[in-house]
Amino acid sequence: NHRVHREEGYKWPLSKKSYAEDWFPLYCQGAGFALSKKFAECASAQKHIANVRFMPFEDVAVGMLAERCGIIPEWPTTAKVNVDRYHSDEAKLRTRSDDKRSNDLVAPPACMNNKIVQHRIINDKDMKDYHKTVLDPGYCDVKKNEYNTILREKGETWFD
């Protein structure tokens, strides 16, 4: 479970009026997730979708529906899951505080090997690079080499 953030400096604060509880139900965090047929049928046939209270965060709203259906959200066991694209604490802090600066950060290489969804696409070129790695998985190596060259020039290292 995740604690509800009410701080004004937080990117997604939620007032007590909007959501009185201090904790969210279990939910799958991120830009995409798969739903089972059992869950979809329960949420619609039992009218949970129509009757669940408003929640501005779609991933939490799906968690609220899962809770009503007695379904526990799970991380996949077949692939690595990274909630944050950037590996640095600085980048994660910027994301949580809605700080949009990214030009001074080195984005991890575009690579869709063993992934279903990628969060935090930076620009059109980044999107095209990700798409190219779907069509040609070997392109991941090209992007990783470019990334490692940039990090070496900055005196940093990357571990995957």
mmCIF file of C-alpha atoms in Angstrom:
data_model
loop_
_atom_site.group_PDB
_atom_site.id
_atom_site.type_symbol
_atom_site.label_atom_id
_atom_site.label_comp_id
_atom_site.label_asym_id
_atom_site.label_seq_id
_atom_site.Cartn_x
_atom_site.Cartn_y
_atom_site.Cartn_z
ATOM 1 C CA ASN A 1 0.000 0.000 0.000
ATOM 2 C CA HIS A 2 1.035 3.596 -0.580
ATOM 3 C CA ARG A 3 0.482 6.461 1.836
ATOM 4 C CA VAL A 4 -1.712 9.296 0.556
ATOM 5 C CA HIS A 5 0.358 12.465 0.068
ATOM 6 C CA ARG A 6 -1.323 15.690 1.112
ATOM 7 C CA GLU A 7 1.741 18.004 1.023
ATOM 8 C CA GLU A 8 1.361 21.023 -1.265
ATOM 9 C CA GLY A 9 4.818 20.562 -2.829
ATOM 10 C CA TYR A 10 4.009 17.017 -3.905
ATOM 11 C CA LYS A 11 3.171 16.493 -7.584
ATOM 12 C CA TRP A 12 -0.093 14.644 -6.865
ATOM 13 C CA PRO A 13 -1.442 15.857 -3.499
ATOM 14 C CA LEU A 14 -4.876 14.636 -2.447
ATOM 15 C CA SER A 15 -7.028 16.430 0.128
ATOM 16 C CA LYS A 16 -8.817 14.700 3.012
ATOM 17 C CA LYS A 17 -12.074 15.837 1.401
ATOM 18 C CA SER A 18 -11.226 13.982 -1.823
ATOM 19 C CA TYR A 19 -9.944 10.839 -0.084
ATOM 20 C CA ALA A 20 -10.302 10.549 3.694
ATOM 21 C CA GLU A 21 -8.141 7.446 4.227
ATOM 22 C CA ASP A 22 -4.406 7.750 4.918
ATOM 23 C CA TRP A 23 -3.503 4.768 2.721
ATOM 24 C CA PHE A 24 -4.490 3.727 -0.795
ATOM 25 C CA PRO A 25 -5.605 0.159 -1.456
ATOM 26 C CA LEU A 26 -3.123 -2.096 -3.263
ATOM 27 C CA TYR A 27 -2.834 -1.059 -6.889
ATOM 28 C CA CYS A 28 -0.564 -1.479 -9.915
ATOM 29 C CA GLN A 29 1.368 1.746 -10.315
ATOM 30 C CA GLY A 30 2.325 2.969 -13.747
ATOM 31 C CA ALA A 31 1.356 3.852 -17.260
ATOM 32 C CA GLY A 32 -0.007 0.450 -18.137
ATOM 33 C CA PHE A 33 -1.124 -2.792 -16.624
ATOM 34 C CA ALA A 34 -2.936 -5.948 -17.692
ATOM 35 C CA LEU A 35 -6.366 -6.858 -16.303
ATOM 36 C CA SER A 36 -7.723 -10.380 -16.003
ATOM 37 C CA LYS A 37 -11.039 -11.352 -17.569
ATOM 38 C CA LYS A 38 -12.277 -12.293 -14.083
ATOM 39 C CA PHE A 39 -11.513 -8.778 -12.812
ATOM 40 C CA ALA A 40 -13.095 -7.004 -15.798
ATOM 41 C CA GLU A 41 -16.262 -9.108 -15.522
ATOM 42 C CA CYS A 42 -16.546 -8.507 -11.768
ATOM 43 C CA ALA A 43 -15.988 -4.745 -12.080
ATOM 44 C CA SER A 44 -18.638 -4.356 -14.786
ATOM 45 C CA ALA A 45 -21.231 -7.063 -14.048
ATOM 46 C CA GLN A 46 -21.430 -6.233 -10.349
ATOM 47 C CA LYS A 47 -21.682 -2.495 -11.180
ATOM 48 C CA HIS A 48 -18.539 -1.612 -9.206
ATOM 49 C CA ILE A 49 -17.371 0.708 -12.002
ATOM 50 C CA ALA A 50 -20.588 2.729 -11.782
ATOM 51 C CA ASN A 51 -20.569 2.867 -7.991
ATOM 52 C CA VAL A 52 -16.946 3.372 -6.982
ATOM 53 C CA ARG A 53 -16.250 6.880 -5.669
ATOM 54 C CA PHE A 54 -14.313 9.335 -7.801
ATOM 55 C CA MET A 55 -10.534 8.924 -7.769
ATOM 56 C CA PRO A 56 -8.384 11.241 -9.949
ATOM 57 C CA PHE A 57 -5.583 8.661 -10.246
ATOM 58 C CA GLU A 58 -6.565 5.874 -12.643
ATOM 59 C CA ASP A 59 -4.129 3.342 -11.219
ATOM 60 C CA VAL A 60 -5.535 3.845 -7.697
ATOM 61 C CA ALA A 61 -9.104 3.745 -9.068
ATOM 62 C CA VAL A 62 -8.369 0.337 -10.617
ATOM 63 C CA GLY A 63 -6.965 -0.747 -7.222
ATOM 64 C CA MET A 64 -10.215 0.341 -5.561
ATOM 65 C CA LEU A 65 -12.157 -1.802 -8.038
ATOM 66 C CA ALA A 66 -9.808 -4.758 -7.481
ATOM 67 C CA GLU A 67 -10.380 -4.465 -3.734
ATOM 68 C CA ARG A 68 -14.172 -4.612 -4.273
ATOM 69 C CA CYS A 69 -13.729 -7.692 -6.455
ATOM 70 C CA GLY A 70 -11.438 -9.439 -3.965
ATOM 71 C CA ILE A 71 -8.502 -9.399 -6.394
ATOM 72 C CA ILE A 72 -4.960 -8.659 -5.198
ATOM 73 C CA PRO A 73 -2.809 -6.695 -7.691
ATOM 74 C CA GLU A 74 0.525 -8.405 -8.403
ATOM 75 C CA TRP A 75 3.814 -7.541 -10.057
ATOM 76 C CA PRO A 76 4.626 -9.787 -13.016
ATOM 77 C CA THR A 77 7.110 -12.557 -12.384
ATOM 78 C CA THR A 78 8.215 -12.875 -16.000
ATOM 79 C CA ALA A 79 9.883 -9.492 -16.545
ATOM 80 C CA LYS A 80 11.798 -6.820 -14.682
ATOM 81 C CA VAL A 81 9.599 -3.912 -13.527
ATOM 82 C CA ASN A 82 11.071 -0.433 -13.123
ATOM 83 C CA VAL A 83 8.647 2.166 -11.814
ATOM 84 C CA ASP A 84 11.165 4.946 -12.424
ATOM 85 C CA ARG A 85 12.969 5.273 -15.717
ATOM 86 C CA TYR A 86 15.868 7.280 -14.339
ATOM 87 C CA HIS A 87 18.176 5.553 -11.883
ATOM 88 C CA SER A 88 19.146 8.604 -9.818
ATOM 89 C CA ASP A 89 17.504 9.760 -6.598
ATOM 90 C CA GLU A 90 17.629 13.320 -7.980
ATOM 91 C CA ALA A 91 15.460 12.347 -10.963
ATOM 92 C CA LYS A 92 12.970 10.498 -8.747
ATOM 93 C CA LEU A 93 12.698 13.544 -6.454
ATOM 94 C CA ARG A 94 12.077 15.793 -9.467
ATOM 95 C CA THR A 95 9.306 13.478 -10.686
ATOM 96 C CA ARG A 96 7.542 13.530 -7.310
ATOM 97 C CA SER A 97 7.767 17.323 -7.044
ATOM 98 C CA ASP A 98 6.660 17.986 -10.661
ATOM 99 C CA ASP A 99 10.049 19.499 -11.540
ATOM 100 C CA LYS A 100 10.149 19.249 -15.338
ATOM 101 C CA ARG A 101 13.903 19.890 -15.756
ATOM 102 C CA SER A 102 15.508 16.943 -17.500
ATOM 103 C CA ASN A 103 18.022 18.489 -19.877
ATOM 104 C CA ASP A 104 20.810 18.059 -17.311
ATOM 105 C CA LEU A 105 20.005 14.381 -16.705
ATOM 106 C CA VAL A 106 21.220 11.549 -18.889
ATOM 107 C CA ALA A 107 18.222 9.424 -19.833
ATOM 108 C CA PRO A 108 18.736 5.659 -19.681
ATOM 109 C CA PRO A 109 18.963 4.077 -23.123
ATOM 110 C CA ALA A 110 15.801 3.365 -25.063
ATOM 111 C CA CYS A 111 15.239 -0.372 -24.953
ATOM 112 C CA MET A 112 12.025 -2.413 -24.913
ATOM 113 C CA ASN A 113 13.587 -5.860 -24.413
ATOM 114 C CA ASN A 114 11.579 -7.726 -21.730
ATOM 115 C CA LYS A 115 9.186 -4.791 -21.262
ATOM 116 C CA ILE A 116 5.517 -4.239 -21.973
ATOM 117 C CA VAL A 117 5.219 -0.524 -21.145
ATOM 118 C CA GLN A 118 7.741 2.310 -20.765
ATOM 119 C CA HIS A 119 7.089 5.346 -18.570
ATOM 120 C CA ARG A 120 8.494 8.855 -19.017
ATOM 121 C CA ILE A 121 9.203 9.197 -22.721
ATOM 122 C CA ILE A 122 11.118 12.462 -23.094
ATOM 123 C CA ASN A 123 10.542 13.643 -26.673
ATOM 124 C CA ASP A 124 9.772 12.499 -30.229
ATOM 125 C CA LYS A 125 13.296 11.135 -30.804
ATOM 126 C CA ASP A 126 13.088 9.108 -27.579
ATOM 127 C CA MET A 127 9.717 7.659 -28.660
ATOM 128 C CA LYS A 128 11.112 6.743 -32.082
ATOM 129 C CA ASP A 129 14.142 5.077 -30.472
ATOM 130 C CA TYR A 130 11.873 2.983 -28.233
ATOM 131 C CA HIS A 131 9.739 2.018 -31.209
ATOM 132 C CA LYS A 132 12.831 1.026 -33.172
ATOM 133 C CA THR A 133 13.934 -1.299 -30.334
ATOM 134 C CA VAL A 134 10.556 -3.048 -30.526
ATOM 135 C CA LEU A 135 11.087 -3.675 -34.248
ATOM 136 C CA ASP A 136 14.806 -4.439 -33.895
ATOM 137 C CA PRO A 137 15.848 -5.655 -30.396
ATOM 138 C CA GLY A 138 19.510 -5.381 -31.446
ATOM 139 C CA TYR A 139 19.078 -1.594 -31.538
ATOM 140 C CA CYS A 140 19.085 -1.729 -27.703
ATOM 141 C CA ASP A 141 22.825 -2.429 -27.850
ATOM 142 C CA VAL A 142 23.354 0.654 -30.045
ATOM 143 C CA LYS A 143 21.439 2.832 -27.546
ATOM 144 C CA LYS A 144 23.277 1.313 -24.551
ATOM 145 C CA ASN A 145 26.660 2.002 -26.190
ATOM 146 C CA GLU A 146 25.658 5.632 -26.848
ATOM 147 C CA TYR A 147 24.505 5.956 -23.235
ATOM 148 C CA ASN A 148 27.685 4.454 -21.794
ATOM 149 C CA THR A 149 29.806 6.800 -23.932
ATOM 150 C CA ILE A 150 27.957 9.822 -22.516
ATOM 151 C CA LEU A 151 28.344 8.532 -18.955
ATOM 152 C CA ARG A 152 32.075 7.866 -19.421
ATOM 153 C CA GLU A 153 32.508 11.446 -20.641
ATOM 154 C CA LYS A 154 30.718 12.652 -17.477
ATOM 155 C CA GLY A 155 32.731 10.273 -15.274
ATOM 156 C CA GLU A 156 29.652 8.253 -14.267
ATOM 157 C CA THR A 157 28.680 4.595 -14.628
ATOM 158 C CA TRP A 158 25.414 2.755 -15.257
ATOM 159 C CA PHE A 159 24.377 -0.633 -13.985
ATOM 160 C CA ASP A 160 21.496 -2.598 -15.561
#
